[in-house]
Short mmCIF file of C-alpha atoms and ligand atoms in Angstrom, two decimals:
data_model
loop_
_atom_site.label_atom_id
_atom_site.label_comp_id
_atom_site.label_asym_id
_atom_site.label_seq_id
_atom_site.Cartn_x
_atom_site.Cartn_y
_atom_site.Cartn_z
CA MET L 1 -147.63 57.46 104.10
CA SER L 2 -148.80 56.12 100.69
CA ASP L 3 -151.00 53.02 100.35
CA LYS L 4 -148.73 51.81 97.50
CA ALA L 5 -145.10 50.80 97.27
CA GLU L 6 -143.17 50.66 93.97
CA ILE L 7 -140.45 48.04 93.49
CA ARG L 8 -138.09 48.23 90.58
CA VAL L 9 -136.60 44.89 89.36
CA GLY L 10 -134.35 45.45 86.41
CA ASP L 11 -136.35 47.70 84.03
CA LYS L 12 -139.67 46.56 85.47
CA VAL L 13 -141.50 48.61 88.14
CA ILE L 14 -144.30 46.95 90.00
CA GLU L 15 -146.73 48.36 92.52
CA LEU L 16 -147.52 46.54 95.75
CA PRO L 17 -150.23 47.54 98.26
CA VAL L 18 -149.17 49.00 101.67
CA ILE L 19 -151.46 47.81 104.51
CA THR L 20 -152.06 49.86 107.60
CA GLY L 21 -153.04 48.62 111.07
CA THR L 22 -155.18 50.24 113.68
CA GLU L 23 -152.05 51.74 115.34
CA ASN L 24 -150.81 52.99 111.96
CA GLU L 25 -148.17 50.28 111.60
CA GLN L 26 -147.58 49.78 107.89
CA GLY L 27 -146.26 46.89 105.80
CA ILE L 28 -145.78 46.06 102.17
CA ASP L 29 -148.12 43.28 101.13
CA ILE L 30 -145.74 41.08 99.07
CA ARG L 31 -148.19 38.26 98.32
CA GLN L 32 -148.14 39.11 94.60
CA LEU L 33 -144.35 39.75 94.46
CA ARG L 34 -143.33 36.25 93.14
CA ASP L 35 -146.14 36.17 90.57
CA GLN L 36 -145.17 39.59 89.24
CA THR L 37 -141.39 39.38 89.45
CA GLY L 38 -140.37 35.70 90.04
CA LEU L 39 -138.55 36.97 93.16
CA ILE L 40 -139.06 36.12 96.82
CA THR L 41 -137.84 38.23 99.78
CA TYR L 42 -135.09 37.12 102.09
CA ASP L 43 -135.18 37.94 105.81
CA SER L 44 -133.33 35.44 108.06
CA GLY L 45 -134.98 35.42 111.52
CA TYR L 46 -138.01 37.37 110.12
CA LYS L 47 -136.56 40.58 111.61
CA ASN L 48 -138.46 42.71 109.11
CA THR L 49 -141.32 40.33 108.14
CA GLY L 50 -144.91 40.34 109.31
CA ALA L 51 -146.17 36.77 109.23
CA THR L 52 -149.79 37.68 109.99
CA SER L 53 -152.22 40.39 111.05
CA SER L 54 -153.56 40.09 114.56
CA SER L 55 -155.89 41.97 116.91
CA ILE L 56 -154.62 40.45 120.17
CA THR L 57 -151.44 42.24 121.40
CA PHE L 58 -149.89 45.56 120.37
CA LEU L 59 -146.26 46.39 120.99
CA ASP L 60 -144.48 49.65 120.26
CA GLY L 61 -140.78 48.80 120.87
CA GLU L 62 -139.57 52.32 120.25
CA VAL L 63 -141.53 53.77 123.21
CA GLY L 64 -142.04 50.58 125.29
CA ILE L 65 -145.81 50.16 124.89
CA LEU L 66 -147.52 46.75 125.46
CA ARG L 67 -151.30 46.38 125.34
CA TYR L 68 -153.46 43.22 125.40
CA ARG L 69 -156.60 43.79 123.32
CA GLY L 70 -156.06 47.57 123.72
CA TYR L 71 -155.65 47.56 127.53
CA PRO L 72 -152.20 48.84 128.77
CA ILE L 73 -150.11 46.19 130.50
CA GLU L 74 -149.57 48.52 133.48
CA GLN L 75 -153.34 48.75 134.18
CA LEU L 76 -153.87 45.01 133.77
CA ALA L 77 -150.90 44.13 136.00
CA GLU L 78 -152.13 46.55 138.67
CA GLN L 79 -155.89 45.88 138.57
CA SER L 80 -156.66 42.55 136.86
CA THR L 81 -156.02 38.81 137.58
CA PHE L 82 -154.31 36.19 135.46
CA LEU L 83 -157.50 34.27 134.77
CA GLU L 84 -159.35 37.43 133.73
CA VAL L 85 -156.52 38.42 131.41
CA ALA L 86 -156.51 34.89 129.95
CA TYR L 87 -160.20 35.33 129.18
CA LEU L 88 -159.51 38.77 127.62
CA LEU L 89 -156.75 37.47 125.38
CA ILE L 90 -158.70 34.35 124.25
CA TYR L 91 -162.15 35.80 123.80
CA GLY L 92 -161.29 39.45 123.02
CA GLU L 93 -163.19 41.24 125.71
CA LEU L 94 -162.97 41.58 129.53
CA PRO L 95 -165.55 39.16 131.05
CA THR L 96 -168.67 40.27 132.86
CA GLN L 97 -169.04 39.03 136.38
CA GLN L 98 -171.18 36.18 135.18
CA GLU L 99 -168.84 35.26 132.35
CA PHE L 100 -165.85 35.24 134.73
CA SER L 101 -167.65 33.09 137.31
CA THR L 102 -168.51 30.49 134.60
CA TRP L 103 -164.96 30.61 133.23
CA ASN L 104 -163.36 30.36 136.74
CA GLU L 105 -165.72 27.56 137.76
CA ALA L 106 -164.94 25.56 134.58
CA ILE L 107 -161.17 25.92 135.02
CA THR L 108 -161.37 24.99 138.73
CA ARG L 109 -163.19 21.78 137.77
CA HIS L 110 -160.63 20.78 135.12
CA THR L 111 -157.46 21.01 137.24
CA LEU L 112 -157.19 17.24 137.87
CA ILE L 113 -155.23 15.22 135.34
CA HIS L 114 -156.07 11.62 134.42
CA GLU L 115 -154.73 9.30 137.20
CA ASP L 116 -152.79 7.23 134.56
CA MET L 117 -150.70 10.33 133.84
CA LYS L 118 -149.18 10.10 137.29
CA GLU L 119 -146.99 7.28 136.04
CA PHE L 120 -145.49 9.53 133.40
CA PHE L 121 -144.03 11.74 136.20
CA GLU L 122 -142.68 8.73 138.06
CA ALA L 123 -141.09 7.39 134.84
CA PHE L 124 -139.00 10.59 134.32
CA PRO L 125 -135.52 10.77 135.96
CA ARG L 126 -135.41 12.96 139.11
CA LYS L 127 -132.99 15.29 137.27
CA ALA L 128 -135.41 15.71 134.28
CA HIS L 129 -135.68 19.42 133.35
CA PRO L 130 -139.30 20.39 134.06
CA MET L 131 -139.67 21.95 130.53
CA GLY L 132 -139.16 18.49 129.03
CA VAL L 133 -141.71 17.07 131.51
CA LEU L 134 -144.12 19.86 130.74
CA ALA L 135 -143.93 19.55 126.93
CA SER L 136 -144.28 15.71 127.11
CA ASN L 137 -147.36 15.91 129.38
CA LEU L 138 -149.00 18.62 127.40
CA ILE L 139 -148.98 16.58 124.15
CA SER L 140 -149.92 13.46 126.12
CA LEU L 141 -153.19 15.21 127.01
CA SER L 142 -154.10 14.75 123.28
CA THR L 143 -154.12 10.96 123.84
CA PHE L 144 -156.58 11.23 126.67
CA TYR L 145 -159.01 13.48 124.82
CA PRO L 146 -158.98 12.09 121.22
CA GLU L 147 -162.48 13.52 120.61
CA SER L 148 -161.19 17.15 120.89
CA LEU L 149 -158.32 17.09 118.41
CA ASP L 150 -159.89 18.52 115.30
CA PRO L 151 -159.22 22.32 115.27
CA ASP L 152 -162.07 22.97 112.88
CA ARG L 153 -164.48 21.06 115.15
CA GLU L 154 -167.37 22.93 116.79
CA GLU L 155 -166.60 25.83 119.11
CA GLU L 156 -167.66 23.97 122.24
CA LYS L 157 -165.03 21.22 121.82
CA ILE L 158 -162.36 23.87 121.30
CA ASN L 159 -163.49 25.75 124.30
CA LEU L 160 -163.36 22.66 126.40
CA THR L 161 -159.76 21.97 125.22
CA ILE L 162 -158.87 25.54 126.14
CA LYS L 163 -160.17 25.15 129.70
CA ARG L 164 -158.49 21.79 130.11
CA LEU L 165 -155.17 23.17 129.05
CA ILE L 166 -155.30 26.27 131.25
CA ALA L 167 -156.46 24.21 134.24
CA LYS L 168 -154.08 21.31 133.80
CA ILE L 169 -150.84 23.13 133.02
CA SER L 170 -150.61 24.29 136.63
CA THR L 171 -151.07 20.71 137.95
CA ILE L 172 -148.57 19.40 135.45
CA ALA L 173 -146.08 22.13 136.29
CA ALA L 174 -146.39 21.53 140.12
CA TRP L 175 -146.21 17.73 139.77
CA SER L 176 -142.99 18.03 137.61
CA HIS L 177 -141.46 19.95 140.44
CA LYS L 178 -142.64 17.44 143.07
CA ASN L 179 -141.12 14.66 140.94
CA SER L 180 -137.80 16.45 140.84
CA VAL L 181 -137.61 16.76 144.64
CA GLY L 182 -138.91 13.26 145.33
CA HIS L 183 -142.06 14.50 147.12
CA PRO L 184 -145.53 12.98 146.67
CA VAL L 185 -147.71 14.99 144.34
CA VAL L 186 -150.29 17.33 145.83
CA TYR L 187 -153.81 17.33 144.33
CA PRO L 188 -155.54 20.48 143.34
CA LYS L 189 -158.16 21.77 145.77
CA ASN L 190 -161.28 23.70 144.58
CA LYS L 191 -161.24 25.94 147.58
CA TYR L 192 -158.26 27.84 146.15
CA ASN L 193 -158.14 30.29 143.24
CA TYR L 194 -155.94 29.42 140.31
CA THR L 195 -152.66 30.90 141.60
CA GLU L 196 -153.29 29.77 145.22
CA ASN L 197 -153.92 26.27 143.89
CA PHE L 198 -150.67 26.19 141.99
CA LEU L 199 -148.69 27.40 145.05
CA ASN L 200 -150.43 24.77 147.24
CA MET L 201 -149.61 21.98 144.78
CA MET L 202 -145.94 23.25 144.66
CA PHE L 203 -145.27 23.74 148.35
CA SER L 204 -147.66 21.55 150.44
CA VAL L 205 -145.97 18.52 152.03
CA PRO L 206 -147.73 15.54 153.80
CA THR L 207 -146.40 16.86 157.15
CA GLU L 208 -147.46 20.41 156.69
CA ASP L 209 -150.14 22.23 154.69
CA TYR L 210 -148.93 25.30 152.75
CA GLU L 211 -151.01 28.39 153.43
CA PRO L 212 -150.78 30.69 150.37
CA ASP L 213 -149.41 34.11 151.45
CA PRO L 214 -151.54 36.89 149.75
CA ILE L 215 -148.32 38.84 148.96
CA VAL L 216 -146.88 35.84 147.14
CA VAL L 217 -150.19 35.08 145.36
CA LYS L 218 -150.46 38.62 144.05
CA ALA L 219 -146.82 38.74 142.97
CA LEU L 220 -147.07 35.42 141.08
CA ASP L 221 -150.45 36.28 139.58
CA GLN L 222 -148.88 39.61 138.31
CA LEU L 223 -145.91 37.74 136.79
CA LEU L 224 -148.32 35.38 134.99
CA ILE L 225 -150.21 38.44 133.57
CA LEU L 226 -146.95 40.05 132.42
CA HIS L 227 -145.98 36.87 130.49
CA ALA L 228 -149.40 36.21 128.99
CA ASP L 229 -148.80 37.26 125.41
CA HIS L 230 -146.29 39.17 123.31
CA GLU L 231 -147.43 39.15 119.69
CA GLN L 232 -145.37 37.11 117.21
CA ASN L 233 -142.35 36.04 119.43
CA CYS L 234 -140.51 32.84 118.68
CA SER L 235 -142.71 30.43 120.69
CA THR L 236 -145.99 32.04 119.60
CA SER L 237 -144.90 31.92 115.96
CA THR L 238 -144.09 28.24 116.52
CA VAL L 239 -147.57 27.61 117.96
CA ARG L 240 -149.12 29.35 114.91
CA MET L 241 -146.83 27.44 112.50
CA VAL L 242 -147.64 24.03 114.01
CA GLY L 243 -151.37 24.93 114.17
CA SER L 244 -151.36 26.13 110.56
CA SER L 245 -151.03 22.49 109.47
CA ARG L 246 -154.33 22.02 111.43
CA SER L 247 -152.51 20.08 114.13
CA ASN L 248 -154.45 20.09 117.43
CA LEU L 249 -154.06 22.65 120.20
CA TYR L 250 -152.34 20.23 122.60
CA ALA L 251 -149.63 19.56 120.05
CA SER L 252 -149.31 23.20 119.07
CA VAL L 253 -148.75 24.48 122.61
CA ALA L 254 -146.36 21.60 123.35
CA ALA L 255 -144.30 22.88 120.38
CA GLY L 256 -144.54 26.36 121.92
CA VAL L 257 -143.06 25.01 125.15
CA ALA L 258 -140.12 23.59 123.17
CA ALA L 259 -139.39 26.85 121.46
CA LEU L 260 -139.74 28.84 124.74
CA TRP L 261 -137.12 26.63 126.41
CA GLY L 262 -134.27 28.15 124.43
CA PRO L 263 -131.86 30.47 126.37
CA LEU L 264 -132.39 33.24 123.87
CA HIS L 265 -136.03 33.11 124.56
CA GLY L 266 -137.94 32.03 127.72
CA GLY L 267 -135.01 30.00 129.00
CA ALA L 268 -133.22 33.34 129.62
CA ASN L 269 -134.94 33.78 133.04
CA GLN L 270 -133.14 30.73 134.33
CA GLU L 271 -129.88 31.88 132.61
CA VAL L 272 -130.08 35.29 134.27
CA ILE L 273 -130.01 33.94 137.81
CA GLN L 274 -127.24 31.52 136.87
CA MET L 275 -125.30 34.39 135.29
CA LEU L 276 -125.77 36.66 138.40
CA GLU L 277 -124.73 33.88 140.67
CA GLN L 278 -121.61 33.24 138.56
CA ILE L 279 -120.73 37.01 138.71
CA GLN L 280 -121.36 36.94 142.47
CA ALA L 281 -119.08 33.87 142.92
CA ASP L 282 -116.50 35.67 140.78
CA GLY L 283 -116.34 38.60 143.22
CA GLY L 284 -118.92 40.83 141.62
CA ASN L 285 -116.59 42.67 139.21
CA MET L 286 -119.25 44.12 136.89
CA GLN L 287 -116.93 45.75 134.36
CA LYS L 288 -115.18 42.44 133.70
CA TRP L 289 -118.42 40.83 132.70
CA ILE L 290 -119.69 43.84 130.66
CA ASP L 291 -116.41 43.72 128.77
CA LYS L 292 -116.87 40.01 128.14
CA ALA L 293 -120.40 40.68 126.82
CA LYS L 294 -119.00 43.30 124.48
CA ASP L 295 -116.16 40.99 123.26
CA LYS L 296 -117.14 39.52 119.90
CA ASN L 297 -114.81 36.61 120.51
CA ASP L 298 -116.45 35.79 123.76
CA PRO L 299 -119.81 33.94 123.59
CA PHE L 300 -120.89 35.45 126.90
CA ARG L 301 -123.97 37.76 126.77
CA ILE L 302 -125.82 39.66 129.51
CA MET L 303 -128.82 37.39 129.77
CA GLY L 304 -132.05 39.22 130.26
CA PHE L 305 -130.78 42.14 128.28
CA GLY L 306 -131.73 43.13 124.74
CA HIS L 307 -134.89 42.47 122.71
CA ARG L 308 -135.85 42.04 119.09
CA VAL L 309 -138.67 44.58 119.36
CA TYR L 310 -138.03 46.79 122.42
CA LYS L 311 -135.38 49.46 121.72
CA ASN L 312 -136.43 51.11 124.87
CA PHE L 313 -137.32 49.74 128.33
CA ASP L 314 -139.40 46.57 128.18
CA PRO L 315 -142.48 47.78 130.24
CA ARG L 316 -142.73 44.41 131.86
CA ALA L 317 -139.20 44.71 133.24
CA THR L 318 -140.06 48.05 134.69
CA ILE L 319 -143.06 46.63 136.52
CA ILE L 320 -141.19 43.47 137.72
CA LYS L 321 -138.20 45.52 138.94
CA LYS L 322 -140.59 47.60 141.09
CA SER L 323 -142.32 44.44 142.29
CA CYS L 324 -138.92 42.94 143.30
CA ASP L 325 -138.42 45.65 145.92
CA ASP L 326 -142.05 45.44 146.96
CA VAL L 327 -142.28 41.64 147.36
CA LEU L 328 -138.83 41.11 148.87
CA GLY L 329 -139.47 43.96 151.27
CA LYS L 330 -142.88 42.56 152.38
CA LEU L 331 -141.55 39.00 152.65
CA GLY L 332 -138.55 40.29 154.58
CA VAL L 333 -136.23 38.67 152.09
CA SER L 334 -132.99 40.36 151.22
CA ASP L 335 -131.26 38.82 148.20
CA PRO L 336 -127.82 40.17 147.27
CA ILE L 337 -128.54 38.95 143.72
CA LEU L 338 -131.15 41.72 143.41
CA ASP L 339 -128.52 44.33 144.35
CA LEU L 340 -126.11 42.72 141.84
CA ALA L 341 -128.78 42.84 139.14
CA LYS L 342 -129.45 46.49 139.76
CA LYS L 343 -125.73 47.24 139.70
CA LEU L 344 -125.24 45.34 136.47
CA GLU L 345 -128.19 47.17 134.85
CA TYR L 346 -126.77 50.51 135.97
CA VAL L 347 -123.29 49.78 134.58
CA ALA L 348 -124.63 48.37 131.33
CA LEU L 349 -127.04 51.28 130.70
CA ASN L 350 -124.14 53.70 131.10
CA ASP L 351 -121.95 51.84 128.58
CA ASP L 352 -121.81 53.05 125.02
CA TYR L 353 -121.94 49.46 123.58
CA PHE L 354 -125.37 48.89 125.19
CA LYS L 355 -126.63 52.41 124.53
CA GLU L 356 -125.63 52.28 120.88
CA ARG L 357 -127.49 48.99 120.46
CA ASN L 358 -130.52 50.06 122.51
CA LEU L 359 -130.03 47.10 124.86
CA TYR L 360 -132.26 47.33 127.97
CA PRO L 361 -133.43 44.83 130.59
CA ASN L 362 -136.16 42.57 129.22
CA VAL L 363 -138.90 40.65 130.96
CA ASP L 364 -136.43 37.93 131.98
CA PHE L 365 -133.94 40.16 133.80
CA TYR L 366 -135.70 40.60 137.12
CA SER L 367 -138.47 37.89 137.08
CA GLY L 368 -136.23 35.15 138.45
CA ILE L 369 -135.49 37.22 141.54
CA ILE L 370 -139.15 37.15 142.49
CA TYR L 371 -139.62 33.48 141.65
CA LYS L 372 -136.52 32.72 143.85
CA ALA L 373 -137.98 34.81 146.73
CA ILE L 374 -141.22 32.84 146.44
CA GLY L 375 -139.27 29.59 146.65
CA ILE L 376 -139.59 28.41 143.08
CA PRO L 377 -136.46 26.56 141.98
CA THR L 378 -134.38 28.06 139.15
CA GLU L 379 -135.16 25.15 136.77
CA MET L 380 -138.84 25.92 137.15
CA PHE L 381 -138.53 29.56 136.03
CA THR L 382 -139.16 28.82 132.32
CA VAL L 383 -142.10 26.58 133.28
CA MET L 384 -143.58 29.68 134.99
CA PHE L 385 -143.06 31.60 131.77
CA ALA L 386 -144.91 28.88 129.91
CA MET L 387 -147.77 28.84 132.34
CA GLY L 388 -148.12 32.64 131.88
CA ARG L 389 -147.73 32.44 128.10
CA LEU L 390 -150.27 29.63 127.56
CA PRO L 391 -153.43 31.95 127.18
CA GLY L 392 -151.48 33.99 124.54
CA TRP L 393 -150.51 30.89 122.61
CA ILE L 394 -154.17 29.74 122.72
CA ALA L 395 -155.42 33.15 121.66
CA GLN L 396 -153.05 33.34 118.74
CA TRP L 397 -153.72 29.73 117.62
CA LYS L 398 -157.54 30.37 117.81
CA GLU L 399 -157.14 33.59 115.73
CA MET L 400 -155.06 31.84 113.13
CA ILE L 401 -157.71 28.99 112.81
CA ALA L 402 -160.61 31.50 112.79
CA ASN L 403 -158.93 33.50 110.05
CA LYS L 404 -158.47 30.22 108.06
CA GLU L 405 -154.80 31.17 107.54
CA PRO L 406 -152.93 28.88 105.06
CA ILE L 407 -150.33 26.28 106.18
CA GLY L 408 -147.08 28.11 106.91
CA ARG L 409 -144.40 27.24 104.32
CA PRO L 410 -141.62 29.89 103.88
CA ARG L 411 -139.37 29.81 100.74
CA GLN L 412 -135.60 29.86 100.68
CA ILE L 413 -132.54 30.92 98.72
CA TYR L 414 -130.70 27.64 97.76
CA THR L 415 -126.89 27.88 98.18
CA GLY L 416 -125.94 24.16 97.87
CA PRO L 417 -124.21 22.25 95.02
CA THR L 418 -125.64 22.53 91.54
CA GLU L 419 -126.60 19.33 89.61
CA ARG L 420 -123.93 16.59 89.69
CA PRO L 421 -124.09 12.84 88.73
CA TYR L 422 -124.14 10.12 91.35
CA LYS L 423 -120.80 8.37 91.94
CA PRO L 424 -120.79 4.70 93.07
CA MET L 425 -118.94 4.18 96.34
CA SER L 426 -116.20 2.19 94.56
CA ASN L 427 -114.91 5.34 92.93
CA ARG L 428 -115.32 8.08 95.56
C1 SDX B 1 -137.89 36.87 125.39
O1 SDX B 1 -139.65 38.28 121.05
C2 SDX B 1 -140.26 38.44 122.24
O2 SDX B 1 -141.21 39.09 122.37
C3 SDX B 1 -139.56 37.57 123.32
C4 SDX B 1 -140.09 37.78 124.70
C5 SDX B 1 -141.55 37.33 124.93
O3 SDX B 1 -142.22 37.89 125.76
O4 SDX B 1 -141.96 36.39 124.19
O5 SDX B 1 -140.00 39.15 125.04
C6 SDX B 1 -139.33 36.95 125.75
O6 SDX B 1 -137.46 36.03 124.77
C7 SDX B 1 -136.97 38.03 125.91
C8 SDX B 1 -135.48 37.84 125.42
C9 SDX B 1 -134.81 36.84 126.34
N1 SDX B 1 -133.41 36.56 125.82
C10 SDX B 1 -132.29 37.05 126.45
O7 SDX B 1 -132.32 37.85 127.36
C11 SDX B 1 -131.01 36.56 125.85
C12 SDX B 1 -129.99 37.71 125.70
N2 SDX B 1 -130.48 38.64 124.68
C13 SDX B 1 -130.16 38.33 123.34
O8 SDX B 1 -129.49 37.20 122.96
C14 SDX B 1 -130.78 39.20 122.23
O9 SDX B 1 -130.81 40.49 122.70
C15 SDX B 1 -132.10 38.72 121.80
C16 SDX B 1 -132.18 37.29 121.37
C17 SDX B 1 -133.14 38.92 122.84
C18 SDX B 1 -132.50 39.57 120.57
O10 SDX B 1 -131.57 39.31 119.62
P1 SDX B 1 -131.68 40.00 118.14
O11 SDX B 1 -132.84 40.90 117.99
O12 SDX B 1 -131.42 38.94 117.10
O13 SDX B 1 -130.48 40.98 118.17
P2 SDX B 1 -128.94 40.59 117.89
O14 SDX B 1 -128.61 39.25 118.53
O15 SDX B 1 -128.76 40.69 116.41
O16 SDX B 1 -128.18 41.73 118.68
C19 SDX B 1 -127.96 42.97 118.12
C20 SDX B 1 -126.60 43.43 118.68
C21 SDX B 1 -125.48 42.41 118.43
O17 SDX B 1 -124.23 43.14 118.39
P3 SDX B 1 -123.56 43.60 116.93
O18 SDX B 1 -123.53 42.34 116.09
O19 SDX B 1 -124.56 44.66 116.40
O20 SDX B 1 -122.25 44.15 117.29
O21 SDX B 1 -126.74 43.62 120.15
C22 SDX B 1 -125.79 42.58 120.72
C23 SDX B 1 -125.46 41.60 119.68
O22 SDX B 1 -124.19 41.01 119.94
N3 SDX B 1 -126.53 42.07 121.82
C24 SDX B 1 -126.01 41.77 123.03
C25 SDX B 1 -127.09 41.28 123.76
N4 SDX B 1 -128.18 41.23 123.02
C26 SDX B 1 -127.84 41.74 121.83
N5 SDX B 1 -124.79 41.95 123.54
C27 SDX B 1 -124.59 41.60 124.83
N6 SDX B 1 -125.58 41.07 125.65
C28 SDX B 1 -126.78 40.95 125.10
N7 SDX B 1 -127.78 40.42 125.91
#
């Protein structure tokens, strides 16, 4: 492939550089396009636009490859832990034993949130969606740590904010659940590791301590790893955009939570279970729902299917599907929804509509089945996605600040009214 691209505009031909990444992905560098031609590009939804260069995560959607800092997701999911993967994403290398111990110790010591924040949870209505509670509390952390807001401030302050966020998101998530079920909150305990601590805060009640089941801990830790980063997806691009104005990390990740909440993005994992339960209640007639999904006049879509980048299997979905059988089998849980999901996947993958559009199960299609088996309520599923994605958001924000990237400010093609004089109300 050439390192130059020619663009003809009228009778003028200009040359633009073609940049190549370490995995031979190539893109036309259009930063001089407007100066040389007066034109901008147009790409609604940025389907063909690279917003940045990044060394964090590599996806190959054609063949279903996902690597964090060069390590294949399959190996990390099998052999690593969520906190180790978080370190890898944020600092670029797998930690030594000493580095991990320091990292783990610091996060363990920051899991408590300021006692004044407890009142925030009590102020929310019981039926408050935990994503709204999570976003509010994450940005509220900025009010308790005003000294750590400047993103260009010395490294140590940023690292302290990073540890606080990773540590405290699990407490905030668990407390939002406790608020929704009217239970007293459970404080973090330093004897537990990160994932055990979260489960304990979620499921311990005053009358009975919750003993974390190793099968459940491993399954949840793996789910957090699988969600940890995914290059320039909607919520990560939002975190980068907010951070590009040099807004602080608390505000940037709170914006990421807001973007992730959408049903087309992280909110899909909750929608998948609700869709499967709807199909089950309707008698389980798969073809009827597949036909609805294909009908352009019907807004129904198969949630958990399709992806902007993967035009083959989402490698995370493959791992989670296998884990479903494994975890439910070990827990002795049989969930008809899993059988329904597998049947729906089979029917869809044998339907030309889905095959022609390269629509496969994505990360959200099976994840809810494991969350459900663990006892996590459906409304908490996207919060689990956010907990997993937090290290990725942090790593991407940190990279954008370190690279001194400019404030994000896309252009537009204006299609509104041309100039017209103001008319006083008396003669409209
Ligand atoms: C995540 O970007 C990431 O990396 C995201 C994520 C991450 O880790 O951060 O991977 C997490 O968000 C996964 C996606 C979760 N969302 C869903 O499962 C919602 C259902 N899927 C979609 O709505 C859709 O597939 C998207 C949003 C995921 C992708 O949408 P695109 O890339 O904009 O594609 P599109 O909507 O233009 O669809 C292309 C065609 C259309 O048909 P035609 O107009 O060509 O006839 O495929 C059809 C769509 O109608 N289509 C579907 C479908 N998804 C796409 N038809 C039925 N069911 C679906 N699920």
